[in-house]
Amino acid sequence: MTKKPTLTSSSGKPYPTNETSQTAGARGPLLMEDHYLMEKLAHQNRERIPERVVHAKGWGLQGKFRVTHDVTKYTRAKMFSEIGKETEMLSRWSTVAGERGAADAERDVRGFSLKFYTEEGNWDMVGNNTPVFFVRDAFKFPDFIRTQKRHPKTNMRSPEAMFDFWAGQPESVHQVTILMSDRGIPRSPAHMNGYGSHTFSMWNAAGERHWVKFHFRTHQGHEWYSDAKAAEIIGQTRESYSEELWNMVEAGNFPKWTLFIQVMTEEEAMETPFNPFDLTKVWPHGDYPLIEVGEVTMDTVPENYFQLVENAAFNPNNIVPGIGFSPDKMLQARVFSYADAHRYRIGTHYEALPANAPKNAPVNHYHKDGSMRFFTNDFGNPNAYYEPNQYDGPVADESVTEPPLRIDPEAVAARFKQEESDIDYVQPRALYAEVLNNDERDRLHKNMAGGMAPVSDSVKERWLAVLKKVHPDYEAGVRQALETGNHGDPSLPVTDDTPLEVAD
Ligand code: NDP
Ligand code: HEM
């Protein structure tokens, strides 16, 4: 039998006991000097870090990416440099609105975060399971999220707030249609696609830029739960996704996705009838076909959830040479927001933690000291702590400079409001009328009506007016389901009724 290790304090001092406090007499009060007990209680008080302000409930796996097709004409990123090349990965999928203990099978958009530990630093693809989003200007993001979280008085989720916001924000109808369609409650993360959603860029060794969209298509097929089935599942287990992923990996049935890109030239981007940097729009497959790139396989349950999944910091500004941003103003705002959130949620040196530290690229920077600076970074010469220096400290590599971006010479700095127009309804109309079949439309009507049932008449009418602009049958179908009450269970998790009466 192997000898058990000795239990110690966090400074390495052996513990005399792990169950008996030091007291004055058998019945007496505690002694202050029982620092073993103090340490134990103090650590317990510090076990939680703040949950993510959004996407708090999540599930993670580790795995790898393998290149299957040559895309070097689009990108110089070394992870794509040759067919067969593999890159280590960490994934985290999530729901958006629920807290860290929320049930898994709730109707919500799912986050789809992938970290690729490349030899040129980490590339984070922080997407969703939908190709579009509710808003297209970051100014609206905090308000949108507020409608998804709890009401300040009732402390319940508020369908009234959700539909009130969406009705005043008609470009959201594309995303809301997907949310209320079958894809709104995936059976598990393995049974859904991932999308980078934003337009990104790729640039090649010759310095040529293309705009791209990322699509991760599931090999497991799209499977989803109806509202009634989801309610039944939640009644049995709140952790259905963790269970499903755990069972798949334990059985060697590793979930896989194929990565495709859509590509648009800079010239084409000036001609599209829609703004290709508008996050409420997709690029039609017919015009911008999917180009296969490689395969993601997730084959390992992380040894420690807190260390690798809760501490994971996915950040859209983690890109590598050969991948870049686009003018999408939502993406631009995300480039600020995530590192700010991580410094608050995890701490100054969050990037040195095991989940976030590059595994396959050196880290050489001049950031100094600070709370929890537990690692050295003196490049072998303590004199090299500023730049420029003559002590062989790290220097920048101009060869990774992105190609310059041509901006419209007429561009003026202003706050451009994109007025609502039919262009916002074209794509949800195509989804409703051409992609979904009769049964899917029928379920969409009922899911939407279930979600809307508790809201006030004025909000209902304003939202129905938006649906009518998408397609008259859409409005008629939802109205009928509302009027007949033929919509099964409400599709949103906990409902309050109408807005609170507020005294003058
Ligand atoms: P296509 O017929 O080529 O594409 C339709 C796509 O719709 C499918 O490939 C599938 O995307 C997706 N889809 C199927 N069922 C659902 C659902 N319940 N919820 C959300 N998406 C679904 O036509 P277009 O490319 O011209 O697009 C038509 C409409 O399809 C768009 O306006 C958009 O609403 C929707 N769509 C388009 C996507 C795109 O990138 N072009 C991606 C997803 C949706 P997938 O193959 O990614 O599973
Ligand atoms: C998480 C901000 C839009 C996908 C987060 C977090 C913040 C944030 C602060 C928490 C980060 C953390 O603590 O680790 C924003 C802002 C947005 C925006 C300001 C708009 C301006 C989007 C969009 C997508 C998205 C459009 C998808 C296309 C995600 C995902 C996570 C996340 C997947 C969870 C990451 C993880 O798994 O740890 N967002 N977000 N967000 N966001 Fe966003």
Coordinates of C-alpha atoms and ligand atoms in Angstrom, one line a residue:
M1 CA 0.0 0.0 0.0
T2 CA 1.4 3.4 -0.9
K3 CA 2.1 5.8 2.0
K4 CA -0.4 8.6 2.2
P5 CA 1.2 12.1 2.0
T6 CA 1.3 14.2 5.1
L7 CA -1.3 16.9 5.4
T8 CA 0.3 20.3 5.7
S9 CA -0.6 24.0 6.0
S10 CA -0.2 26.1 2.9
S11 CA 3.3 27.0 4.1
G12 CA 4.2 23.3 4.3
K13 CA 4.0 22.8 8.1
P14 CA 2.5 19.4 8.9
Y15 CA -1.0 19.5 10.4
P16 CA -1.4 17.8 13.8
T17 CA -5.1 17.2 13.1
N18 CA -7.7 18.0 10.5
E19 CA -10.7 17.6 12.7
T20 CA -10.2 19.0 16.2
S21 CA -10.0 22.7 17.2
Q22 CA -7.6 23.9 19.9
T23 CA -9.7 25.0 22.9
A24 CA -9.3 26.1 26.5
G25 CA -10.5 22.9 28.1
A26 CA -12.6 20.2 26.6
R27 CA -15.7 22.4 26.8
G28 CA -13.9 25.7 26.5
P29 CA -13.7 28.4 23.8
L30 CA -11.3 28.4 20.9
L31 CA -7.8 29.6 21.1
M32 CA -6.8 32.4 18.7
E33 CA -3.5 30.6 18.1
D34 CA -5.2 27.7 16.3
H35 CA -3.9 29.0 13.0
Y36 CA -4.6 25.7 11.3
L37 CA -8.3 26.3 11.9
M38 CA -8.0 30.0 10.9
E39 CA -6.3 29.1 7.7
K40 CA -8.9 26.5 6.8
L41 CA -11.8 28.9 7.5
A42 CA -10.1 31.8 5.7
H43 CA -9.4 29.8 2.6
Q44 CA -13.0 28.7 2.5
N45 CA -14.1 32.3 2.6
R46 CA -12.0 32.9 -0.6
E47 CA -13.0 29.9 -2.6
R48 CA -15.3 31.7 -5.0
I49 CA -14.2 34.2 -7.7
P50 CA -16.9 36.4 -9.2
E51 CA -18.9 34.6 -11.8
R52 CA -18.7 35.8 -15.4
V53 CA -21.0 38.8 -15.8
V54 CA -22.5 36.9 -18.7
H55 CA -22.1 33.3 -19.8
A56 CA -21.6 32.2 -16.1
K57 CA -22.8 28.6 -16.5
G58 CA -20.3 26.6 -18.6
W59 CA -18.9 23.2 -19.6
G60 CA -15.4 22.6 -20.8
L61 CA -13.3 20.0 -22.5
Q62 CA -9.8 19.8 -23.9
G63 CA -8.8 18.5 -27.3
K64 CA -7.1 19.3 -30.5
F65 CA -7.5 20.9 -33.9
R66 CA -6.1 19.2 -37.1
V67 CA -5.7 21.0 -40.4
T68 CA -7.3 19.0 -43.3
H69 CA -7.2 21.6 -46.1
D70 CA -4.7 24.2 -47.3
V71 CA -5.8 27.7 -46.6
T72 CA -2.3 29.3 -46.7
K73 CA -3.4 31.5 -49.5
Y74 CA -5.6 33.3 -47.0
T75 CA -3.6 33.2 -43.8
R76 CA 0.1 33.0 -42.7
A77 CA -1.0 31.7 -39.2
K78 CA 1.4 28.9 -38.5
M79 CA -1.3 26.7 -37.0
F80 CA -2.7 26.4 -40.6
S81 CA 0.7 26.0 -42.3
E82 CA 0.4 22.4 -43.3
I83 CA -2.2 19.7 -43.7
G84 CA -2.1 17.3 -40.8
K85 CA -0.8 19.9 -38.3
E86 CA -2.3 19.6 -34.8
T87 CA -2.8 22.3 -32.2
E88 CA -3.9 21.7 -28.5
M89 CA -7.2 23.3 -27.5
L90 CA -9.5 24.1 -24.6
S91 CA -13.2 24.7 -25.2
R92 CA -15.9 26.2 -23.0
W93 CA -19.5 26.3 -23.9
S94 CA -22.0 28.3 -21.9
T95 CA -25.5 29.7 -21.6
V96 CA -25.7 33.5 -21.6
A97 CA -28.2 34.6 -19.0
G98 CA -28.2 32.0 -16.2
E99 CA -26.0 32.2 -13.2
R100 CA -23.3 29.7 -12.4
G101 CA -25.8 27.2 -11.0
A102 CA -28.4 27.6 -13.7
A103 CA -29.9 24.5 -15.3
D104 CA -28.2 23.4 -18.5
A105 CA -31.3 22.7 -20.7
E106 CA -32.7 26.3 -20.7
R107 CA -33.7 28.1 -23.9
D108 CA -30.9 30.6 -24.5
V109 CA -28.1 31.3 -26.9
R110 CA -25.0 29.1 -26.2
G111 CA -21.5 30.5 -26.0
F112 CA -18.9 28.6 -28.1
S113 CA -15.4 29.5 -26.9
L114 CA -12.3 27.8 -28.3
K115 CA -8.7 28.4 -27.2
F116 CA -6.0 27.2 -29.6
Y117 CA -2.6 27.0 -28.0
T118 CA -0.6 27.9 -31.1
E119 CA 3.2 28.3 -31.5
E120 CA 2.5 32.1 -32.1
G121 CA 0.5 32.6 -28.9
N122 CA -3.1 31.8 -28.1
W123 CA -5.9 32.2 -30.7
D124 CA -9.3 32.5 -28.9
M125 CA -12.5 32.1 -31.0
V126 CA -15.1 33.4 -28.6
G127 CA -18.3 32.8 -30.5
N128 CA -21.9 31.6 -30.1
N129 CA -24.0 28.8 -31.5
T130 CA -25.8 31.3 -33.7
P131 CA -24.2 33.2 -36.6
V132 CA -25.8 36.6 -35.7
F133 CA -26.5 38.6 -32.5
F134 CA -29.3 40.7 -31.0
V135 CA -27.7 44.1 -31.4
R136 CA -25.1 45.6 -33.7
D137 CA -23.8 48.5 -31.6
A138 CA -21.9 47.8 -28.4
F139 CA -23.7 50.8 -26.7
K140 CA -26.7 48.5 -26.6
F141 CA -25.0 45.5 -25.1
P142 CA -25.3 46.3 -21.4
D143 CA -29.0 47.2 -21.8
F144 CA -29.7 44.0 -23.7
I145 CA -27.9 41.9 -21.0
R146 CA -29.9 43.7 -18.3
T147 CA -33.2 42.5 -20.0
Q148 CA -31.9 38.9 -19.8
K149 CA -30.9 39.1 -16.1
R150 CA -33.1 39.5 -13.1
H151 CA -35.7 42.3 -12.5
P152 CA -34.4 44.7 -9.8
K153 CA -37.5 44.3 -7.6
T154 CA -38.9 40.8 -8.3
N155 CA -35.5 39.3 -8.7
M156 CA -37.0 37.1 -11.4
R157 CA -36.3 36.9 -15.1
S158 CA -38.6 39.2 -17.0
P159 CA -40.1 38.3 -20.4
E160 CA -41.7 41.7 -20.4
A161 CA -38.2 43.3 -20.4
M162 CA -36.9 41.0 -23.1
F163 CA -39.7 41.5 -25.5
D164 CA -40.0 45.3 -24.7
F165 CA -36.3 45.7 -25.6
W166 CA -36.5 43.5 -28.7
A167 CA -39.6 45.3 -30.0
G168 CA -37.7 48.6 -29.7
Q169 CA -34.8 47.0 -31.4
P170 CA -36.1 45.4 -34.6
E171 CA -32.7 44.2 -35.9
S172 CA -32.8 41.7 -33.0
V173 CA -35.6 39.7 -34.8
H174 CA -33.1 37.6 -36.8
Q175 CA -31.4 36.3 -33.6
V176 CA -34.7 36.0 -31.7
T177 CA -36.1 33.9 -34.5
I178 CA -33.2 31.5 -34.2
L179 CA -33.5 31.5 -30.4
M180 CA -37.2 30.6 -30.6
S181 CA -36.6 27.9 -33.3
D182 CA -35.6 24.3 -32.6
R183 CA -32.0 25.4 -32.2
G184 CA -32.9 27.4 -29.1
I185 CA -32.4 24.4 -26.7
P186 CA -29.7 22.2 -28.1
R187 CA -29.5 18.7 -26.6
S188 CA -25.9 19.3 -25.6
P189 CA -22.9 21.4 -26.7
A190 CA -21.9 18.4 -28.9
H191 CA -25.2 18.8 -30.8
M192 CA -24.8 22.4 -32.0
N193 CA -22.7 24.4 -34.4
G194 CA -20.3 27.2 -33.4
Y195 CA -19.9 30.5 -35.3
G196 CA -17.4 33.2 -34.9
S197 CA -20.4 35.4 -35.8
H198 CA -18.4 38.5 -36.4
T199 CA -16.6 39.2 -39.6
F200 CA -12.9 38.7 -38.9
S201 CA -9.9 38.9 -41.3
M202 CA -7.2 36.7 -42.5
W203 CA -4.0 37.9 -44.1
N204 CA -1.4 35.9 -45.9
A205 CA 2.4 35.9 -46.2
A206 CA 2.2 38.4 -49.1
G207 CA 0.2 40.8 -46.8
E208 CA -3.1 40.3 -48.6
R209 CA -6.2 40.6 -46.4
H210 CA -9.6 38.8 -46.9
W211 CA -12.6 39.2 -44.7
V212 CA -13.7 35.8 -43.2
K213 CA -16.5 34.2 -41.1
F214 CA -15.8 31.1 -39.0
H215 CA -18.2 28.1 -38.9
F216 CA -17.7 25.0 -36.7
R217 CA -20.2 22.4 -37.9
T218 CA -21.2 19.6 -35.6
H219 CA -20.5 16.0 -36.6
Q220 CA -23.0 14.8 -34.0
G221 CA -26.0 16.4 -35.9
H222 CA -28.3 19.1 -34.6
E223 CA -30.4 17.7 -31.8
W224 CA -32.6 19.8 -29.6
Y225 CA -35.2 19.7 -26.9
S226 CA -38.7 21.0 -27.0
D227 CA -39.8 23.2 -24.1
A228 CA -41.8 20.4 -22.6
K229 CA -38.9 17.9 -22.9
A230 CA -36.5 20.5 -21.5
A231 CA -38.8 21.1 -18.5
E232 CA -38.8 17.3 -17.9
I233 CA -35.0 17.1 -18.1
I234 CA -34.5 20.0 -15.8
G235 CA -36.8 18.3 -13.3
Q236 CA -34.5 15.3 -13.4
T237 CA -31.1 17.0 -13.6
R238 CA -29.8 20.5 -13.8
E239 CA -26.5 19.2 -15.2
S240 CA -27.6 17.4 -18.3
Y241 CA -24.8 18.9 -20.5
S242 CA -22.1 18.0 -18.1
E243 CA -23.5 14.5 -17.9
E244 CA -23.8 14.1 -21.6
L245 CA -20.3 15.5 -22.4
W246 CA -18.7 13.3 -19.6
N247 CA -20.5 10.2 -20.8
M248 CA -19.4 10.8 -24.4
V249 CA -15.8 11.3 -23.6
E250 CA -15.7 8.4 -21.1
A251 CA -17.1 6.2 -23.8
G252 CA -14.5 7.3 -26.3
N253 CA -17.2 8.9 -28.4
F254 CA -15.3 12.2 -28.8
P255 CA -17.4 15.2 -30.1
K256 CA -16.1 16.7 -33.3
W257 CA -16.7 19.7 -35.5
T258 CA -15.4 20.7 -38.9
L259 CA -14.1 24.3 -39.3
F260 CA -15.1 26.1 -42.4
I261 CA -14.5 29.7 -43.4
Q262 CA -16.4 31.9 -45.7
V263 CA -14.2 34.4 -47.6
M264 CA -15.0 37.9 -49.0
T265 CA -12.5 40.2 -50.7
E266 CA -12.1 43.8 -49.6
E267 CA -13.5 44.9 -52.9
E268 CA -16.6 42.6 -52.6
A269 CA -17.2 44.0 -49.1
M270 CA -17.9 47.4 -50.7
E271 CA -20.6 46.0 -53.0
T272 CA -22.7 43.8 -50.7
P273 CA -26.4 45.0 -50.3
F274 CA -26.0 44.5 -46.6
N275 CA -23.2 45.8 -44.3
P276 CA -20.8 42.8 -44.1
F277 CA -19.6 44.1 -40.7
D278 CA -23.1 44.1 -39.2
L279 CA -23.4 41.4 -36.6
T280 CA -27.1 40.9 -37.2
K281 CA -26.4 39.6 -40.8
V282 CA -25.0 36.4 -42.2
W283 CA -23.2 36.0 -45.5
P284 CA -25.4 33.8 -47.7
H285 CA -23.8 30.5 -48.4
G286 CA -24.8 30.7 -52.1
D287 CA -22.6 33.9 -52.5
Y288 CA -19.9 33.0 -50.1
P289 CA -19.5 29.2 -50.0
L290 CA -18.1 27.3 -47.0
I291 CA -14.4 26.4 -47.4
E292 CA -13.2 23.5 -45.4
V293 CA -10.2 24.0 -43.1
G294 CA -9.9 21.4 -40.4
E295 CA -11.4 19.4 -37.6
V296 CA -11.8 19.9 -33.9
T297 CA -11.9 16.9 -31.6
M298 CA -12.6 17.3 -27.9
D299 CA -11.3 14.2 -26.1
T300 CA -10.5 15.0 -22.5
V301 CA -12.4 16.1 -19.4
P302 CA -10.2 18.7 -17.6
E303 CA -8.6 17.3 -14.4
N304 CA -9.8 20.2 -12.4
Y305 CA -12.8 22.3 -13.4
F306 CA -11.9 25.4 -11.4
Q307 CA -8.3 25.5 -12.6
L308 CA -9.0 25.0 -16.3
V309 CA -12.6 26.1 -17.0
E310 CA -13.6 28.6 -14.3
N311 CA -10.2 30.3 -14.6
A312 CA -10.2 30.2 -18.4
A313 CA -10.2 33.7 -19.9
F314 CA -11.3 33.7 -23.5
N315 CA -10.7 36.9 -25.2
P316 CA -11.5 38.1 -28.8
N317 CA -8.3 40.1 -28.8
N318 CA -6.2 36.9 -28.5
I319 CA -5.4 36.6 -32.2
V320 CA -2.3 35.4 -33.9
P321 CA -0.3 36.8 -36.9
G322 CA -2.4 35.9 -40.0
I323 CA -5.8 36.5 -38.2
G324 CA -7.2 40.0 -37.6
F325 CA -10.3 42.0 -36.6
S326 CA -12.7 43.8 -38.9
P327 CA -14.5 47.1 -38.6
D328 CA -17.4 45.4 -36.9
K329 CA -18.1 47.9 -34.0
M330 CA -19.3 45.1 -31.7
L331 CA -16.1 43.2 -32.2
Q332 CA -14.1 46.4 -31.7
A333 CA -15.8 46.9 -28.3
R334 CA -15.3 43.3 -27.3
V335 CA -11.6 43.8 -27.9
F336 CA -11.7 46.2 -24.9
S337 CA -14.2 44.5 -22.7
Y338 CA -12.9 41.0 -22.1
A339 CA -9.4 41.7 -20.7
D340 CA -10.9 44.3 -18.5
A341 CA -13.4 41.7 -17.2
H342 CA -10.6 39.2 -16.7
R343 CA -8.5 41.5 -14.6
Y344 CA -11.5 42.1 -12.4
R345 CA -12.8 38.5 -12.3
I346 CA -9.5 36.6 -12.0
G347 CA -6.7 39.1 -11.3
T348 CA -3.9 41.1 -12.9
H349 CA -1.8 38.1 -13.9
Y350 CA -4.7 35.9 -15.1
E351 CA -2.8 35.1 -18.3
A352 CA -0.1 33.3 -16.4
L353 CA -2.6 30.7 -15.0
P354 CA -2.5 27.2 -16.5
A355 CA -5.7 27.6 -18.6
N356 CA -4.5 30.8 -20.2
A357 CA -0.7 30.7 -20.4
P358 CA 0.4 29.9 -24.0
K359 CA 1.5 26.2 -24.0
N360 CA 3.5 26.4 -27.2
A361 CA 4.8 30.0 -27.5
P362 CA 7.3 31.9 -25.3
V363 CA 6.0 34.8 -23.3
N364 CA 8.4 37.8 -23.1
H365 CA 7.0 41.1 -21.9
Y366 CA 8.1 44.1 -19.8
H367 CA 5.0 44.2 -17.6
K368 CA 6.2 44.2 -14.0
D369 CA 5.2 43.2 -10.5
G370 CA 1.7 43.6 -9.2
S371 CA -0.6 41.4 -7.1
M372 CA 0.2 37.7 -7.4
R373 CA 3.2 38.2 -9.7
F374 CA 4.5 34.7 -8.9
F375 CA 6.6 34.2 -12.0
T376 CA 9.8 35.8 -13.1
N377 CA 10.3 37.3 -16.5
D378 CA 13.8 38.7 -16.6
F379 CA 14.9 36.9 -19.8
G380 CA 18.1 35.8 -18.0
N381 CA 19.3 39.3 -17.6
P382 CA 17.9 41.4 -14.7
N383 CA 19.2 44.6 -16.4
A384 CA 16.7 44.2 -19.2
Y385 CA 13.7 45.6 -17.5
Y386 CA 12.9 48.6 -19.8
E387 CA 13.2 49.2 -23.5
P388 CA 15.3 50.1 -25.4
N389 CA 18.2 48.4 -23.7
Q390 CA 21.6 47.0 -24.6
Y391 CA 21.1 43.8 -22.5
D392 CA 19.4 41.6 -25.1
G393 CA 15.9 42.2 -23.7
P394 CA 13.0 41.2 -26.0
V395 CA 12.3 43.3 -29.1
A396 CA 9.3 43.6 -31.4
D397 CA 9.1 41.7 -34.7
E398 CA 7.9 44.1 -37.4
S399 CA 7.2 41.2 -39.7
V400 CA 3.9 40.5 -37.8
T401 CA 2.5 43.9 -38.6
E402 CA -0.9 43.6 -40.1
P403 CA -1.4 44.9 -43.6
P404 CA -2.7 48.5 -43.5
L405 CA -6.5 48.9 -43.7
R406 CA -7.8 51.2 -46.3
I407 CA -10.4 53.5 -44.8
D408 CA -12.9 55.4 -46.9
P409 CA -11.2 58.8 -47.6
E410 CA -14.6 60.5 -47.1
A411 CA -15.0 59.0 -43.6
V412 CA -15.8 61.4 -40.9
A413 CA -15.9 60.7 -37.1
A414 CA -19.5 60.7 -36.0
R415 CA -22.1 58.6 -34.2
F416 CA -23.8 56.8 -37.2
K417 CA -27.2 55.5 -36.4
Q418 CA -28.2 52.7 -38.7
E419 CA -31.9 53.3 -39.3
E420 CA -34.3 50.3 -39.4
S421 CA -35.0 49.3 -42.9
D422 CA -36.2 46.2 -44.9
I423 CA -32.6 45.0 -45.0
D424 CA -33.0 44.0 -41.4
Y425 CA -35.9 41.7 -42.4
V426 CA -34.5 40.1 -45.5
Q427 CA -32.4 37.4 -43.8
P428 CA -34.9 36.5 -41.0
R429 CA -37.5 36.3 -43.8
A430 CA -35.3 33.8 -45.8
L431 CA -34.8 31.8 -42.6
Y432 CA -38.6 31.8 -41.9
A433 CA -39.9 31.3 -45.4
E434 CA -37.2 29.3 -47.2
V435 CA -35.1 27.4 -44.6
L436 CA -37.6 26.3 -42.0
N437 CA -40.3 23.7 -43.0
N438 CA -43.9 23.8 -41.9
D439 CA -43.4 21.8 -38.8
E440 CA -40.4 23.9 -37.8
R441 CA -42.4 27.1 -38.4
D442 CA -45.3 25.8 -36.3
R443 CA -42.9 25.0 -33.4
L444 CA -41.3 28.5 -33.8
H445 CA -44.8 30.1 -33.5
K446 CA -45.5 28.1 -30.4
N447 CA -42.2 28.6 -28.7
M448 CA -42.4 32.4 -29.4
A449 CA -46.0 32.6 -28.1
G450 CA -45.0 30.6 -25.0
G451 CA -42.2 33.1 -24.3
M452 CA -44.6 36.1 -25.0
A453 CA -47.6 34.8 -23.1
P454 CA -46.8 36.6 -19.8
V455 CA -46.0 40.0 -21.3
S456 CA -48.3 43.1 -21.5
D457 CA -50.6 43.6 -24.5
S458 CA -48.7 46.7 -25.7
V459 CA -45.4 44.9 -25.8
K460 CA -47.1 41.9 -27.5
E461 CA -48.5 44.2 -30.2
R462 CA -45.2 46.0 -30.8
W463 CA -43.4 42.7 -31.2
L464 CA -46.1 41.2 -33.4
A465 CA -45.7 44.3 -35.7
V466 CA -42.0 43.5 -36.0
L467 CA -42.8 39.9 -36.9
K468 CA -45.3 41.1 -39.5
K469 CA -42.5 43.0 -41.3
V470 CA -40.5 39.7 -41.5
H471 CA -43.5 37.8 -42.9
P472 CA -47.2 38.1 -42.5
D473 CA -47.5 34.4 -41.8
Y474 CA -45.0 34.7 -39.0
E475 CA -47.1 37.3 -37.2
A476 CA -50.3 35.4 -37.9
G477 CA -48.9 32.1 -36.6
V478 CA -47.6 33.6 -33.4
R479 CA -50.9 35.6 -32.9
Q480 CA -52.9 32.5 -33.4
A481 CA -50.8 30.5 -30.9
L482 CA -51.2 33.3 -28.4
E483 CA -55.0 33.6 -28.9
T484 CA -55.7 29.9 -28.7
G485 CA -53.2 29.4 -25.9
N486 CA -51.8 26.5 -27.9
H487 CA -48.2 27.0 -27.1
G488 CA -47.3 24.4 -24.4
D489 CA -45.2 25.5 -21.6
P490 CA -43.7 29.0 -21.5
S491 CA -40.3 28.8 -23.1
L492 CA -38.5 31.1 -20.8
P493 CA -37.4 29.7 -17.5
V494 CA -39.0 31.8 -14.8
T495 CA -41.6 34.4 -15.5
D496 CA -43.0 37.4 -13.8
D497 CA -46.3 38.8 -15.1
T498 CA -46.6 42.3 -16.2
P499 CA -44.5 45.3 -15.3
L500 CA -44.7 46.5 -11.7
E501 CA -47.1 49.3 -11.0
V502 CA -45.0 52.3 -9.9
A503 CA -46.6 55.0 -7.8
D504 CA -46.3 58.5 -9.1
Ligands
NDP1 P1 -28.8 28.3 -47.0 O1 -30.1 27.5 -47.4 O2 -27.6 28.0 -47.7 O3 -28.5 28.2 -45.4 C1 -29.5 28.0 -44.5 C2 -28.8 27.6 -43.2 O4 -29.7 27.8 -42.2 C3 -28.4 26.2 -43.1 O5 -27.2 25.9 -43.7 C4 -28.3 26.1 -41.6 O6 -27.0 26.6 -41.2 C5 -29.3 27.1 -41.1 N1 -30.4 26.6 -40.3 C6 -31.2 25.6 -40.6 N2 -32.1 25.5 -39.6 C7 -31.9 26.5 -38.8 C8 -32.5 27.0 -37.6 N3 -33.6 26.4 -37.0 N4 -32.0 28.1 -37.0 C9 -30.9 28.7 -37.5 N5 -30.3 28.3 -38.6 C10 -30.8 27.2 -39.2 O7 -29.2 29.8 -47.2 P2 -28.5 31.2 -46.9 O8 -27.0 31.0 -46.6 O9 -28.9 32.1 -48.0 O10 -29.2 31.6 -45.5 C11 -30.6 31.7 -45.4 C12 -30.9 32.0 -44.0 O11 -30.4 30.9 -43.2 C13 -30.1 33.3 -43.5 O12 -30.8 34.4 -43.8 C14 -30.0 32.9 -42.0 O13 -31.2 33.3 -41.4 C15 -29.9 31.4 -42.0 N6 -28.6 30.9 -41.7 C16 -27.6 31.2 -42.6 C17 -26.3 30.9 -42.3 C18 -25.2 31.4 -43.2 O14 -24.0 31.5 -42.7 N7 -25.4 31.7 -44.4 C19 -25.9 30.2 -41.0 C20 -27.0 29.9 -40.3 C21 -28.3 30.3 -40.6 P3 -25.8 25.8 -40.8 O15 -25.4 25.1 -42.1 O16 -24.8 26.8 -40.3 O17 -26.2 24.8 -39.8
HEM2 C1 -18.3 36.4 -22.1 C2 -18.7 41.2 -22.9 C3 -20.7 40.3 -27.2 C4 -19.7 35.6 -26.7 C5 -18.3 37.8 -21.9 C6 -17.8 38.5 -20.8 C7 -17.9 39.8 -21.0 C8 -18.5 40.0 -22.3 C9 -17.5 40.9 -20.1 C10 -17.3 37.8 -19.5 C11 -15.8 37.5 -19.7 C12 -15.2 36.8 -18.6 O1 -15.4 37.1 -17.4 O2 -14.4 35.8 -18.8 C13 -19.3 41.3 -24.2 C14 -19.5 42.6 -24.8 C15 -20.1 42.4 -26.0 C16 -20.2 40.9 -26.1 C17 -19.2 44.0 -24.2 C18 -20.6 43.3 -27.1 C19 -20.1 44.5 -27.3 C20 -20.6 38.9 -27.5 C21 -20.8 38.3 -28.7 C22 -20.5 37.0 -28.6 C23 -20.1 36.8 -27.2 C24 -21.4 39.0 -30.0 C25 -20.6 35.9 -29.6 C26 -20.5 36.0 -30.9 C27 -19.2 35.4 -25.4 C28 -18.9 34.2 -24.8 C29 -18.5 34.4 -23.5 C30 -18.6 35.8 -23.3 C31 -18.9 32.8 -25.6 C32 -18.0 33.3 -22.5 C33 -16.6 33.1 -22.7 C34 -16.1 32.0 -21.8 O3 -16.5 30.8 -22.1 O4 -15.4 32.2 -20.8 N1 -18.7 38.7 -22.9 N2 -19.7 40.3 -25.0 N3 -20.1 38.0 -26.6 N4 -19.1 36.4 -24.4 FE1 -19.4 38.4 -24.7

